[in-house]
XYZ file of C-alpha atoms in Angstrom:
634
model
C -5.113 92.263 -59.281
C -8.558 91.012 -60.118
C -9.735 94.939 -59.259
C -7.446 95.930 -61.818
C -8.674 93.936 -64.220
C -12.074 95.133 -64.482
C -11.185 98.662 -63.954
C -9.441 98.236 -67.340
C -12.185 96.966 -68.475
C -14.495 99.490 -67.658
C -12.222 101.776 -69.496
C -12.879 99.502 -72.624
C -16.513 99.107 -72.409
C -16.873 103.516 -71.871
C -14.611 104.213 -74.614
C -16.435 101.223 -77.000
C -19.077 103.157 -79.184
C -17.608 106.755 -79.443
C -14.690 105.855 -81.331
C -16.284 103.292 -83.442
C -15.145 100.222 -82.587
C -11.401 101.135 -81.786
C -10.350 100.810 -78.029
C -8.401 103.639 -76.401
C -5.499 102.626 -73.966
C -4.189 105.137 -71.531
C -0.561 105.149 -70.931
C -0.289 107.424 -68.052
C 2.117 107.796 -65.063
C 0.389 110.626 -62.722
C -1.486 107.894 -60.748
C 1.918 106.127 -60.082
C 4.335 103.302 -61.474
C 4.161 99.537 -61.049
C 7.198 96.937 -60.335
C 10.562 97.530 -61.347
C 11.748 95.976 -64.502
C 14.875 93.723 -63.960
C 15.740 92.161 -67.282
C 15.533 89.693 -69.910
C 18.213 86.942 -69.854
C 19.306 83.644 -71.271
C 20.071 80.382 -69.060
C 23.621 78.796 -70.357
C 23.275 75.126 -68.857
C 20.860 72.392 -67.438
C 22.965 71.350 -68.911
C 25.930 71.788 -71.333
C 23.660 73.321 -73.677
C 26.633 75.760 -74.661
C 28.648 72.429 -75.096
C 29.821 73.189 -79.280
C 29.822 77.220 -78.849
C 33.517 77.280 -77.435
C 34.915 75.117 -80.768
C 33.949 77.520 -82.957
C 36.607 79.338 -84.940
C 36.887 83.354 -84.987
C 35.192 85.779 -86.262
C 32.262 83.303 -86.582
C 32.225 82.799 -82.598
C 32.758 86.314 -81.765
C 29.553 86.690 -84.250
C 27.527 84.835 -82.619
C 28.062 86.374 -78.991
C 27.559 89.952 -80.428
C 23.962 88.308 -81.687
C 23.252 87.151 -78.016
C 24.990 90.201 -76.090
C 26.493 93.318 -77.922
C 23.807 96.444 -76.732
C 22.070 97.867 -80.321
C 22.854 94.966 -82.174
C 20.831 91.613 -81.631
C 19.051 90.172 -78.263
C 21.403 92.386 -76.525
C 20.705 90.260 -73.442
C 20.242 91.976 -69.972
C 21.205 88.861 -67.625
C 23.064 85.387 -68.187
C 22.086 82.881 -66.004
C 24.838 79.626 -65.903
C 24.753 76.347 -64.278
C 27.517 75.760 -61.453
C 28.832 72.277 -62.855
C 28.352 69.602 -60.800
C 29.736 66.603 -62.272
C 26.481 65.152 -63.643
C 23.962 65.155 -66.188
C 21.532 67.869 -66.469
C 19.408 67.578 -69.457
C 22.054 67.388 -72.440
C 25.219 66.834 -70.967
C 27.333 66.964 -68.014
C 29.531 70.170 -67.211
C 32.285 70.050 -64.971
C 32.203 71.056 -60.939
C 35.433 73.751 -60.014
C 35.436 71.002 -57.287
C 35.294 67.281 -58.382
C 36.431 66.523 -54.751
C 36.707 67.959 -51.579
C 40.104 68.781 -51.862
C 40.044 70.035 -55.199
C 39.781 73.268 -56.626
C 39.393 74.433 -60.395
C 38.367 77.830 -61.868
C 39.534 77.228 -65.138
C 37.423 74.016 -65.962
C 33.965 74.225 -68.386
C 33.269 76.956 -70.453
C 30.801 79.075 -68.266
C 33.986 81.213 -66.800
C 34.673 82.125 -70.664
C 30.980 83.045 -71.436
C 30.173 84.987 -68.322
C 33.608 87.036 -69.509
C 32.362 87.396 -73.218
C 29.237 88.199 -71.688
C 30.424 91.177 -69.534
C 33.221 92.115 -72.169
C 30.570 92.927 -74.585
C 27.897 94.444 -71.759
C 29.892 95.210 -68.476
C 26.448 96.190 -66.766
C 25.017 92.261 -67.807
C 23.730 90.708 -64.282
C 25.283 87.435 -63.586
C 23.316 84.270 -61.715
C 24.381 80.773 -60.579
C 22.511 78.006 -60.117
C 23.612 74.358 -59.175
C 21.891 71.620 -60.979
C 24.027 68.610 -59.420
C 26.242 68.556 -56.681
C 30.028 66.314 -56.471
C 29.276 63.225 -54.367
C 30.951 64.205 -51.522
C 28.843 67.158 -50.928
C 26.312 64.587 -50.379
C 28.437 62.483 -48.241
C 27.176 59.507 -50.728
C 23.795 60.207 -50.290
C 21.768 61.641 -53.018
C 20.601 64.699 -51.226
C 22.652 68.288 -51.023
C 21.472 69.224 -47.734
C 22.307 67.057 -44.677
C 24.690 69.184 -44.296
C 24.407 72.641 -45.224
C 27.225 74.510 -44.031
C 29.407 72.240 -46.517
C 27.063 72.669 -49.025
C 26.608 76.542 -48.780
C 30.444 76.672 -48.740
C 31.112 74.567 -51.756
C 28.327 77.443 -53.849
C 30.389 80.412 -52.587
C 33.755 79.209 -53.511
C 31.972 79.079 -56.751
C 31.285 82.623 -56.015
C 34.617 83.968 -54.661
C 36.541 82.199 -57.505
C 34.768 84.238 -59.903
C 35.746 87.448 -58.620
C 39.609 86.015 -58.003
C 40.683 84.140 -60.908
C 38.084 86.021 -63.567
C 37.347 89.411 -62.155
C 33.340 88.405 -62.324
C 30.583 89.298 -59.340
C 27.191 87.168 -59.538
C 25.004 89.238 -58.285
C 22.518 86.309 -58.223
C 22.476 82.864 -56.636
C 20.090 80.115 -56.752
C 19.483 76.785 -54.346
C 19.214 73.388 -56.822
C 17.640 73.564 -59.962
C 13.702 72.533 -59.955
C 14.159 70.909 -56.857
C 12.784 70.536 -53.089
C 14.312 73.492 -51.423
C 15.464 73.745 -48.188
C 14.950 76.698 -45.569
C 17.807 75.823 -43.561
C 19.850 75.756 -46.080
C 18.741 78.960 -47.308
C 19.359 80.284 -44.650
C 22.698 79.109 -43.813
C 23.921 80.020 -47.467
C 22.414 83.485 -46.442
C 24.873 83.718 -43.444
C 27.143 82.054 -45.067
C 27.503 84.752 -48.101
C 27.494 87.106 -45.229
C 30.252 86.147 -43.508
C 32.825 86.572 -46.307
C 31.516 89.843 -47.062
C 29.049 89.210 -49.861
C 26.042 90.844 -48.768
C 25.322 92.103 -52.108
C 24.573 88.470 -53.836
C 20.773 88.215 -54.111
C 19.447 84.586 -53.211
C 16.915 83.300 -55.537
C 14.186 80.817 -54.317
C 13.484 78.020 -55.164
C 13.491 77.629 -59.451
C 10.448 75.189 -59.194
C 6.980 76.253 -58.910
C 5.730 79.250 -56.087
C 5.347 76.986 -52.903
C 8.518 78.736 -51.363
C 6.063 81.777 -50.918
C 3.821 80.399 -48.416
C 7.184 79.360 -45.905
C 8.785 82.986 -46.823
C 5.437 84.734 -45.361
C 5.446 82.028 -42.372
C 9.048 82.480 -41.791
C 11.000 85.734 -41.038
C 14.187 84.960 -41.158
C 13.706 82.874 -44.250
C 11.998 86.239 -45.694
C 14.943 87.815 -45.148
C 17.556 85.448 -46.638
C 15.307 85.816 -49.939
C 15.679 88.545 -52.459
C 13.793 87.070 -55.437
C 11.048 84.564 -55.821
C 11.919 82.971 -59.607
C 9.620 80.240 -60.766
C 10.004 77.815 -63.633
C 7.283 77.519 -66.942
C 4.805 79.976 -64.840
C 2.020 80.137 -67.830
C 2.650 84.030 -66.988
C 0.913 83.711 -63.912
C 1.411 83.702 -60.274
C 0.002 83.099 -57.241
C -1.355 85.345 -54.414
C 0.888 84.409 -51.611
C 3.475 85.426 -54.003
C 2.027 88.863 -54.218
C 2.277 89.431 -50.836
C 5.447 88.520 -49.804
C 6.543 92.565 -51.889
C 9.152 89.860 -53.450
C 10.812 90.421 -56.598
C 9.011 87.795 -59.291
C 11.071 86.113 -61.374
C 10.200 83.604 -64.730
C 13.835 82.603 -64.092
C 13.393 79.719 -66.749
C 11.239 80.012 -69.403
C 10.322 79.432 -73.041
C 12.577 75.909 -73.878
C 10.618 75.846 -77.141
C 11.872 74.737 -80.399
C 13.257 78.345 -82.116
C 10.886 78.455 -85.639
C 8.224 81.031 -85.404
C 6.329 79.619 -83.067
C 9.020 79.466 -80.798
C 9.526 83.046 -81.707
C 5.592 83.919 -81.238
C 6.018 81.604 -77.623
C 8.601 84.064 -76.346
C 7.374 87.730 -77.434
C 4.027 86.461 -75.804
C 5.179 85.261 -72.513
C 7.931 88.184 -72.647
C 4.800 90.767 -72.583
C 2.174 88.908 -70.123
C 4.524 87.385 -67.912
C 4.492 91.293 -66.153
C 0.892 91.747 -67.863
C -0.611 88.426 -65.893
C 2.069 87.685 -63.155
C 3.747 90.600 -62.401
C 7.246 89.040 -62.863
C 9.658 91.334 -63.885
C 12.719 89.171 -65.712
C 12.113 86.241 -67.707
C 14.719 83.817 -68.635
C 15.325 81.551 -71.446
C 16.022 78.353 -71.390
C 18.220 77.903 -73.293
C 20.596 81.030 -74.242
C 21.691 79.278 -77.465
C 21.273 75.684 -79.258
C 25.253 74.921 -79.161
C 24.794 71.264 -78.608
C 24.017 67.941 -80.813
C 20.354 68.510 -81.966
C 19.380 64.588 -81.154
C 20.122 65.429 -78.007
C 17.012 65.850 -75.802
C 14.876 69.819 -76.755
C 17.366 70.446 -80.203
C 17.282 74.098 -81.069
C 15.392 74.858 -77.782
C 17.552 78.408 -77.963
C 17.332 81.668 -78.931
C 19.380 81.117 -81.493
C 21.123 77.733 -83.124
C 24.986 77.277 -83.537
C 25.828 73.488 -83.250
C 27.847 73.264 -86.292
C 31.532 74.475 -84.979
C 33.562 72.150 -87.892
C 31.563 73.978 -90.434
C 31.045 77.480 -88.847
C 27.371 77.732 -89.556
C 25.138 79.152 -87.123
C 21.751 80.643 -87.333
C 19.816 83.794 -86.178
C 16.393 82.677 -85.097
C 13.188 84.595 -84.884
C 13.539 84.758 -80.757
C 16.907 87.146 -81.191
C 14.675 89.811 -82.468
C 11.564 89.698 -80.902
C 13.988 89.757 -77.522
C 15.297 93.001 -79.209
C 12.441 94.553 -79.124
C 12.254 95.029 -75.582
C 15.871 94.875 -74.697
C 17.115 97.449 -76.977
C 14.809 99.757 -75.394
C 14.401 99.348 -72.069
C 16.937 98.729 -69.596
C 16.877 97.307 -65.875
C 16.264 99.622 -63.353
C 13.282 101.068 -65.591
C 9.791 100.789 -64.292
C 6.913 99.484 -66.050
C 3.562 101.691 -65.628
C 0.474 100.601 -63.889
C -1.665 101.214 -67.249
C -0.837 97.979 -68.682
C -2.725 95.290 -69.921
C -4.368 92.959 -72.769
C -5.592 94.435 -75.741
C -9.401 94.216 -76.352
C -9.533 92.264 -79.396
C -6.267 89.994 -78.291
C -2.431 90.509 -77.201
C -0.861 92.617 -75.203
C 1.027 95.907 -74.540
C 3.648 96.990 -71.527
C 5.041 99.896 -71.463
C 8.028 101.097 -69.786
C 9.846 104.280 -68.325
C 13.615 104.992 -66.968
C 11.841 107.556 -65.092
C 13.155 111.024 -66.852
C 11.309 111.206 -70.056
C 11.664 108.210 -72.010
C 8.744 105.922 -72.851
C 8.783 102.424 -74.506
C 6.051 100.342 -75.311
C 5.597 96.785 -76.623
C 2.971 95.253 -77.883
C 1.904 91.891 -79.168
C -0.823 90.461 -81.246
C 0.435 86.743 -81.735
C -2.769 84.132 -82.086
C -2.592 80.416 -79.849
C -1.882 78.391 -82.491
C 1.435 80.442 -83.525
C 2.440 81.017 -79.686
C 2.636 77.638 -78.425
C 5.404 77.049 -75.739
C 6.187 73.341 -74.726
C 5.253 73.840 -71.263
C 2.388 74.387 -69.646
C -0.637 73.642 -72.017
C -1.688 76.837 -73.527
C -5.599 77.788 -72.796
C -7.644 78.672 -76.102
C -7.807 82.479 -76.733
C -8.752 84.115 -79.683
C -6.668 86.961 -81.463
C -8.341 89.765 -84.384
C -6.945 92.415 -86.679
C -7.886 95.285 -84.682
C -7.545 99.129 -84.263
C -5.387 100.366 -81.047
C -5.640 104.158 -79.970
C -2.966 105.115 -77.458
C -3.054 108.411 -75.197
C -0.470 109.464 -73.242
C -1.041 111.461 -70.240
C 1.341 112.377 -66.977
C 4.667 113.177 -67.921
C 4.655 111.777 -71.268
C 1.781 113.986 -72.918
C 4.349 116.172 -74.329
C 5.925 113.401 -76.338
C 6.048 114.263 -79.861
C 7.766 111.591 -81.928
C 8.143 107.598 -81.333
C 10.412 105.194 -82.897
C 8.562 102.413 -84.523
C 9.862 98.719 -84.945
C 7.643 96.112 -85.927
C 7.946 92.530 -86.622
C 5.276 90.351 -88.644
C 5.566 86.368 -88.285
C 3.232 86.310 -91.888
C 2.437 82.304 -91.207
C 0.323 82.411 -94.535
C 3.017 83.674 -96.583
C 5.910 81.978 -94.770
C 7.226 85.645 -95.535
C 8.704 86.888 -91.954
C 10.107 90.077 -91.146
C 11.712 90.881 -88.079
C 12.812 93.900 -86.173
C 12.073 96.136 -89.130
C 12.532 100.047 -88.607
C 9.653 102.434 -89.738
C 9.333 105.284 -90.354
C 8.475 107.509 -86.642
C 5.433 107.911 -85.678
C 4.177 111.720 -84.976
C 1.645 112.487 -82.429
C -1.304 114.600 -82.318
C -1.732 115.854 -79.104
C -0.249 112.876 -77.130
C -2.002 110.381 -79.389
C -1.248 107.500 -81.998
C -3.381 104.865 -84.009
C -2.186 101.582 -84.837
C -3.955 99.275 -87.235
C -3.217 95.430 -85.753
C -2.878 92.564 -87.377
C -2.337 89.347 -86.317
C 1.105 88.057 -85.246
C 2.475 90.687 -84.987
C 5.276 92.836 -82.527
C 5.555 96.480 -82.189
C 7.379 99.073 -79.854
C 6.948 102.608 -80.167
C 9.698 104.024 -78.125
C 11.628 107.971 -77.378
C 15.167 105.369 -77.485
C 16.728 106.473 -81.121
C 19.322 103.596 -80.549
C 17.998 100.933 -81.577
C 20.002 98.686 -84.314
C 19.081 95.503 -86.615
C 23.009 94.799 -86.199
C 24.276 92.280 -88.769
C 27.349 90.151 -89.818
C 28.534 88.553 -92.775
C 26.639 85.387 -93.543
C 28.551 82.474 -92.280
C 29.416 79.059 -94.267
C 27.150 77.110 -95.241
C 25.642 73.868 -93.365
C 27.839 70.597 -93.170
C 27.775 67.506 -91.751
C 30.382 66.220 -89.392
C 33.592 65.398 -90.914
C 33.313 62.172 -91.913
C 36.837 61.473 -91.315
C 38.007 62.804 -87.619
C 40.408 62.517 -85.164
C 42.160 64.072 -82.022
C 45.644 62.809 -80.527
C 44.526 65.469 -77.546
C 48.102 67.086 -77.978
C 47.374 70.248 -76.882
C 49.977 71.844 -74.170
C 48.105 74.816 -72.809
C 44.512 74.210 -73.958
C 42.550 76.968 -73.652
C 39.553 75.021 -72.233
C 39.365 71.736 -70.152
C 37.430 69.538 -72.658
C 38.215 68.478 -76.038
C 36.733 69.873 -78.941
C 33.341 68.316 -80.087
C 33.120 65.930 -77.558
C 30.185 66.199 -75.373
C 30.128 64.196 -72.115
C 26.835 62.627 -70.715
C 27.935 61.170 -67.754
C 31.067 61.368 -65.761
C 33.969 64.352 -66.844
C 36.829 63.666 -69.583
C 39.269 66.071 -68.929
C 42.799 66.831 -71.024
C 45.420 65.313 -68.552
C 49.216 65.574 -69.343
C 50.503 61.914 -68.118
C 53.981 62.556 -67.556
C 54.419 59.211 -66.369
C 54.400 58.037 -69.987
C 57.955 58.023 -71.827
C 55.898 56.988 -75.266
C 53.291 58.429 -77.222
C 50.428 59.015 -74.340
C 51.337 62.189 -72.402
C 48.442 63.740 -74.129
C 45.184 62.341 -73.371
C 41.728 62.683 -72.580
C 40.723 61.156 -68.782
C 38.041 60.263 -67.208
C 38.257 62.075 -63.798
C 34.826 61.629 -61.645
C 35.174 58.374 -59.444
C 32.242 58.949 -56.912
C 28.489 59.368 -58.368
C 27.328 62.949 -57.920
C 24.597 63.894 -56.327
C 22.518 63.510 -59.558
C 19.882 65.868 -61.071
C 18.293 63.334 -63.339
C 19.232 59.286 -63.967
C 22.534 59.873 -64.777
C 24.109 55.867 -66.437
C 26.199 54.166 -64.409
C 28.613 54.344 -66.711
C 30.713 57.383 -68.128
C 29.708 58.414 -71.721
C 30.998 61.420 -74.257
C 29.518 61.173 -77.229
C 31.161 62.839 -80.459
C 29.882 62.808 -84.465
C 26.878 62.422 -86.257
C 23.544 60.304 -85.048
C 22.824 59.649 -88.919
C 25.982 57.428 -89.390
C 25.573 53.603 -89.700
C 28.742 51.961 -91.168
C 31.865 53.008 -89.449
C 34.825 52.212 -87.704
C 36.020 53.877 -84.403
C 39.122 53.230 -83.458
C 40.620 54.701 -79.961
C 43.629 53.827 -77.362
C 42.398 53.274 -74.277
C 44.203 52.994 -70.955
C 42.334 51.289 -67.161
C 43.690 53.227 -64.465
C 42.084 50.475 -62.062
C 43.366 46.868 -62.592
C 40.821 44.782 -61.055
C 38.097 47.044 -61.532
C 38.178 49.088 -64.262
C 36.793 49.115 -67.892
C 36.597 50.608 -70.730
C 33.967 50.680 -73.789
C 33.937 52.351 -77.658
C 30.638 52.828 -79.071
C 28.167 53.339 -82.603
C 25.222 53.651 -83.943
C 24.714 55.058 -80.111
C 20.345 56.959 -80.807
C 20.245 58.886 -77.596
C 21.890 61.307 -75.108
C 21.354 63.595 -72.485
C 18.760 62.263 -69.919
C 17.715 59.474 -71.917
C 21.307 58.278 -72.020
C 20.478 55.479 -68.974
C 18.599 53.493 -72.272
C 20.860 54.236 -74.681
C 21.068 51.528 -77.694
C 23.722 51.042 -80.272
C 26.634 48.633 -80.820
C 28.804 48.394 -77.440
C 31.972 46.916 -77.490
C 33.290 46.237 -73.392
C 36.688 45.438 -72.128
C 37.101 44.636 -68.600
C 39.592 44.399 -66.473
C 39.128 41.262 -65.290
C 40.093 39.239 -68.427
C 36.265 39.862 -69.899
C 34.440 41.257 -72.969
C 31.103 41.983 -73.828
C 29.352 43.281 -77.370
C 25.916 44.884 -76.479
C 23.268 46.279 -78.107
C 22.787 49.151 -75.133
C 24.453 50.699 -72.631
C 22.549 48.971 -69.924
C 25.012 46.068 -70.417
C 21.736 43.720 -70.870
C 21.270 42.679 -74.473
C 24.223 41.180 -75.058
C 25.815 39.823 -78.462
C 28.746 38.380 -77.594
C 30.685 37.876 -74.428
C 33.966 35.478 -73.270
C 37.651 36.046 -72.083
C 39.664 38.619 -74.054
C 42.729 36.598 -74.073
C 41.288 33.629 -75.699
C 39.921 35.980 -78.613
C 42.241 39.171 -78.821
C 45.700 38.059 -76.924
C 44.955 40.946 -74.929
C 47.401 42.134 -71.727
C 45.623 44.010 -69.066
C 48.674 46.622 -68.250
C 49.431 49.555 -70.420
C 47.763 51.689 -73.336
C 45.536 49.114 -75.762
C 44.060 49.759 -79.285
C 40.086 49.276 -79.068
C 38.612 48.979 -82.795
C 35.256 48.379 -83.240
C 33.542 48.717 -86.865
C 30.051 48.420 -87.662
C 29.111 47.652 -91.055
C 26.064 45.952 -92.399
C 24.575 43.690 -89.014
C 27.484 42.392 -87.667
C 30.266 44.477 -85.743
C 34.125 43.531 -86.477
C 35.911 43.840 -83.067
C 39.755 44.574 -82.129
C 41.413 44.643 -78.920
C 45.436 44.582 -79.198
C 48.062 45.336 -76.721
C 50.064 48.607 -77.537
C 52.556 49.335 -75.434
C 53.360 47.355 -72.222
């Protein structure tokens, strides 16, 4: 790599003085192509991060996947990545495992089935990945580790797999070991034969989602080599490493960006999108996250490529990443091939360019300056970026090419003026050449593709808070998902559940169905949380029947004022009102069950009877909360 680099170079430094000052760039094929591009794509989970998109109302939710999916209209996404649900908290919620226990199976339950379907309804060639970010606990065998035993724990990922393909008509093609964590060769392997041995050869295995150690044990290790398909790091800087190289591997950024969606999130993503191949050879990059569908006070708000967290009100937003991911996806697809002349542009930025192979050329480049391409992870070494003239030649098979498409987008950070995905007018060439004046923060691709669309929809309502007034009796027969609207759960699963057992009011309700601590991907509380409303509000009343299950063990708490979720929820503060089973309450200022306000026996202060459904009020106004605890029905 480092030979390339100063042969392109060279080319600079030859080229410098006879065309005064500008820097010819040869885009040619005759000396042969480089990897094979596989896609851009857009990481649904780690976790729940697609939490509000299901409670959206039509057409605004159909909008909103045509932005993220439909070909010729928006990001027009190549690949969606989705966590497997494992029961536990990933980042900004929980989602739910298609097996809480071992004798349990569920296709139906979370909303990653539905996506991966809206997904492939909109592109049926859209490559589909797994990944597991948390396990159930019993794949653990109550340890917090997935792979003392691997056979179970390869067999609980491809039931994820087969259930796909017989209850939703989807093939992964891709599957990946846990989420940022140590990997395992055995159990590599043993999914490897495992997949094998119920006839799913074709599913890729993608090692290991962390950093590029795997690629030292893949050279060491043959049979380990051979259970691999793809090497896919994490936050890569859009670089690799040399043992990497030279394993011939397939190099994937399979998560990337998780930057906050303004323009510099948008000037983050179109440069790592471009020197991720130009730097590290890696040939899909995926974005964590696909879109900001969850509470925004939850840990990395609007960390997506677009924002829609507003389902009550229908307002979403199309953010800056949408279209610089259309400029390469709308115009190259997977399966084409980049070229070896590639590379960074002598006064700053970078240009690919790519080829399906039978004519058609498409070429990207980007111009965007440090300060305006910031990504939150890794730190970003200093680089300077100039206005600058570009002369491009095409030679090989693409000297003949008279005409390119032109698309540019300019961020304009002094004007606050951006325009995206704009069409120009094409670009003719003079005997296989074009100029390009440069400026600074900017995106172009010159491309042979005419099919390239700014697709738009109506403008959708306008922002609103959360209802201020709100309530669910969960009575809902068939619902069409397995959580209920706007809740978002941060530790254990709330499920609808028809209790059939109850002659009164309750059939309808919302349970709490994890009993055994999951194999946990971050430090999940220790006691089950969904969360629901807005973080701003300060004096309210939540009111909520509530039913133990266990009678000697059980509890049961309502919440306000709660300030964080997601992986921070283990030190979440607010105003905690507890009910116990054994005759107790508690009023706490966290969720820790530490700083408590009050405390004593619940049938000295609320006449309260342990059996049957209970009315749990608590109502914070002011400093001090006003607490109710009254029997319902026996």
């Amino acid at each position: 790599m480092a030979q390339t680099v100063l042969a392109v170079i060279a080319v600079y430094l030859n080229i410098f003085v006879g065309f005064c000052f500008s820097q010819i760039y040869i885009l040619d094929d005759a000396g042969g192509l480089g990897r094979v591009f596989d896609g851009i794509g857009g990481l649904s989970g780690g976790g729940a991060t697609s939490r509000l998109l299901v409670n959206y109302e039509e057409p605004y939710r159909s909008h909103i996947l045509d932005y993220l999916f439909k070909p010729n209209f928006g990001a027009s996404l190549h690949m969606l990545k989705v966590e497997i649900g494992g029961d536990a908290q990933t980042t900004d919620g929980t989602e739910p495992s298609h097996m809480h226990y071992d004798n349990d199976e569920n296709y139906f339950r979370g909303y990653e089935w539905w996506l991966m379907k809206e997904a492939k309804k909109r592109n049926p060639n859209i490559t589909l990945i797994g990944l597991p970010w948390a396990f159930p606990g019993w794949v653990g065998h109550g340890k917090n580790w997935p792979y003392d035993f691997p056979d179970i724990t390869a067999a609980y990922v491809v039931k994820w797999i087969l259930g796909a393909k017989q209850y939703h008509d989807l093939e992964i093609q891709y599957i990946g070991i846990w989420n940022e964590r140590s990997y395992d060769s055995k159990y590599i392997k043993v999914l490897r034969n495992t997949l094998d041995n119920v006839g799913l050869t074709g599913v890729g295995i993608i090692a290991a989602d962390g950093d590029w150690t795997i690629a030292k044990s893949i050279i060491s290790d043959t049979k380990l080599n051979d259970s691999v398909e793809v090497i896919g790091a994490h936050y890569p800087g859009t670089t690799t490493v040399t043992e990497a190289l030279k394993t011939n591997k397939k190099l994937w950024s399979s998560e990337d960006y998780s930057t906050f969606n303004d323009e510099v999130g948008g000037g983050c993503w179109a440069r790592i999108l471009n020197q991720n191949y130009v730097n590290g050879h890696m040939t899909a990059t995926i974005s964590w996250n696909l879109v900001a569908s969850y509470y925004e006070e939850l840990p990395f708000g609007r960390d997506g490529l677009m924002t829609a967290k507003e389902p009550w009100s229908g307002s979403y937003v199309v953010e800056s990443p949408i279209w610089i991911t259309a400029h390469t996806t709308q115009f190259a697809q997977p399966g084409w091939t980049y070229l070896d002349t590639v590379g960074h542009l002598a006064k700053g930025g970078s240009f690919v360019a790519l080829t399906d192979g039978r004519g058609n050329l498409t070429v990207v480049i980007e111009t965007m300056t440090h300060d305006h391409s910031v990504c939150i992870r890794p730190p970003l070494p200093p680089f300077n970026v100039t206005s600058q003239k570009a002369i491009f030649q095409l030679k090989g098979s693409f000297a003949s090419i008279k005409e390119l498409q032109v698309w540019r987008s300019q961020f304009n950070f002094k004007t606050k003026q951006p325009s995206f995905f704009e069409k120009l007018t094409p670009l003719k060439l003079l005997d296989g050449s074009f100029t390009l004046n440069l400026a600074e923060d900017e995106v172009y691709t010159l491309t042979t593709i005419t099919t390239g669309r700014k697709g738009s929809h109506p403008d959708p309502p306008p922002s609103a808070c959360f209802p201020k007034v709100y309530k669910d009796d969960f009575h809902v027969r068939t619902p069409p998902f397995s959580e209920a609207p706007n809740f978002a759960d941060q530790t254990g699963v709330f499920e609808y559940y028809i209790n059939l057992t109850d002659p009164g009011p309750h059939i309808f309700t919302l349970r709490q169905v994890v009993t055994q601590r999951p194999v946990t991907w971050t430090s999940d509380a220790d006691q089950t949380i969904s969360v629901i409303g807005d973080y701003q509000w300060q004096n309210l009343t939540v009111t909520c029947d509530v039913y133990m299950e266990s009678a000697k063990t059980g509890g049961v708490f309502i919440a306000a004022r709660v300030d964080k979720g997601g992986q921070s929820v283990r030190t979440a503060k607010g105003v905690f009102f507890w009910v116990f089973a054994d005759g107790t309450y508690k009023v706490t200022n966290d969720l820790d069950i530490k700083d408590i306000l009050d405390s004593g026996l619940e049938g000295s202060r609320f006449g309260f009877l342990r059996r049957g459904w209970t009315i749990a009020l608590l109502k914070a106004s002011g400093t001090e909360p006003v607490l109710k605890h009254s029997q319902k029905h026996p």
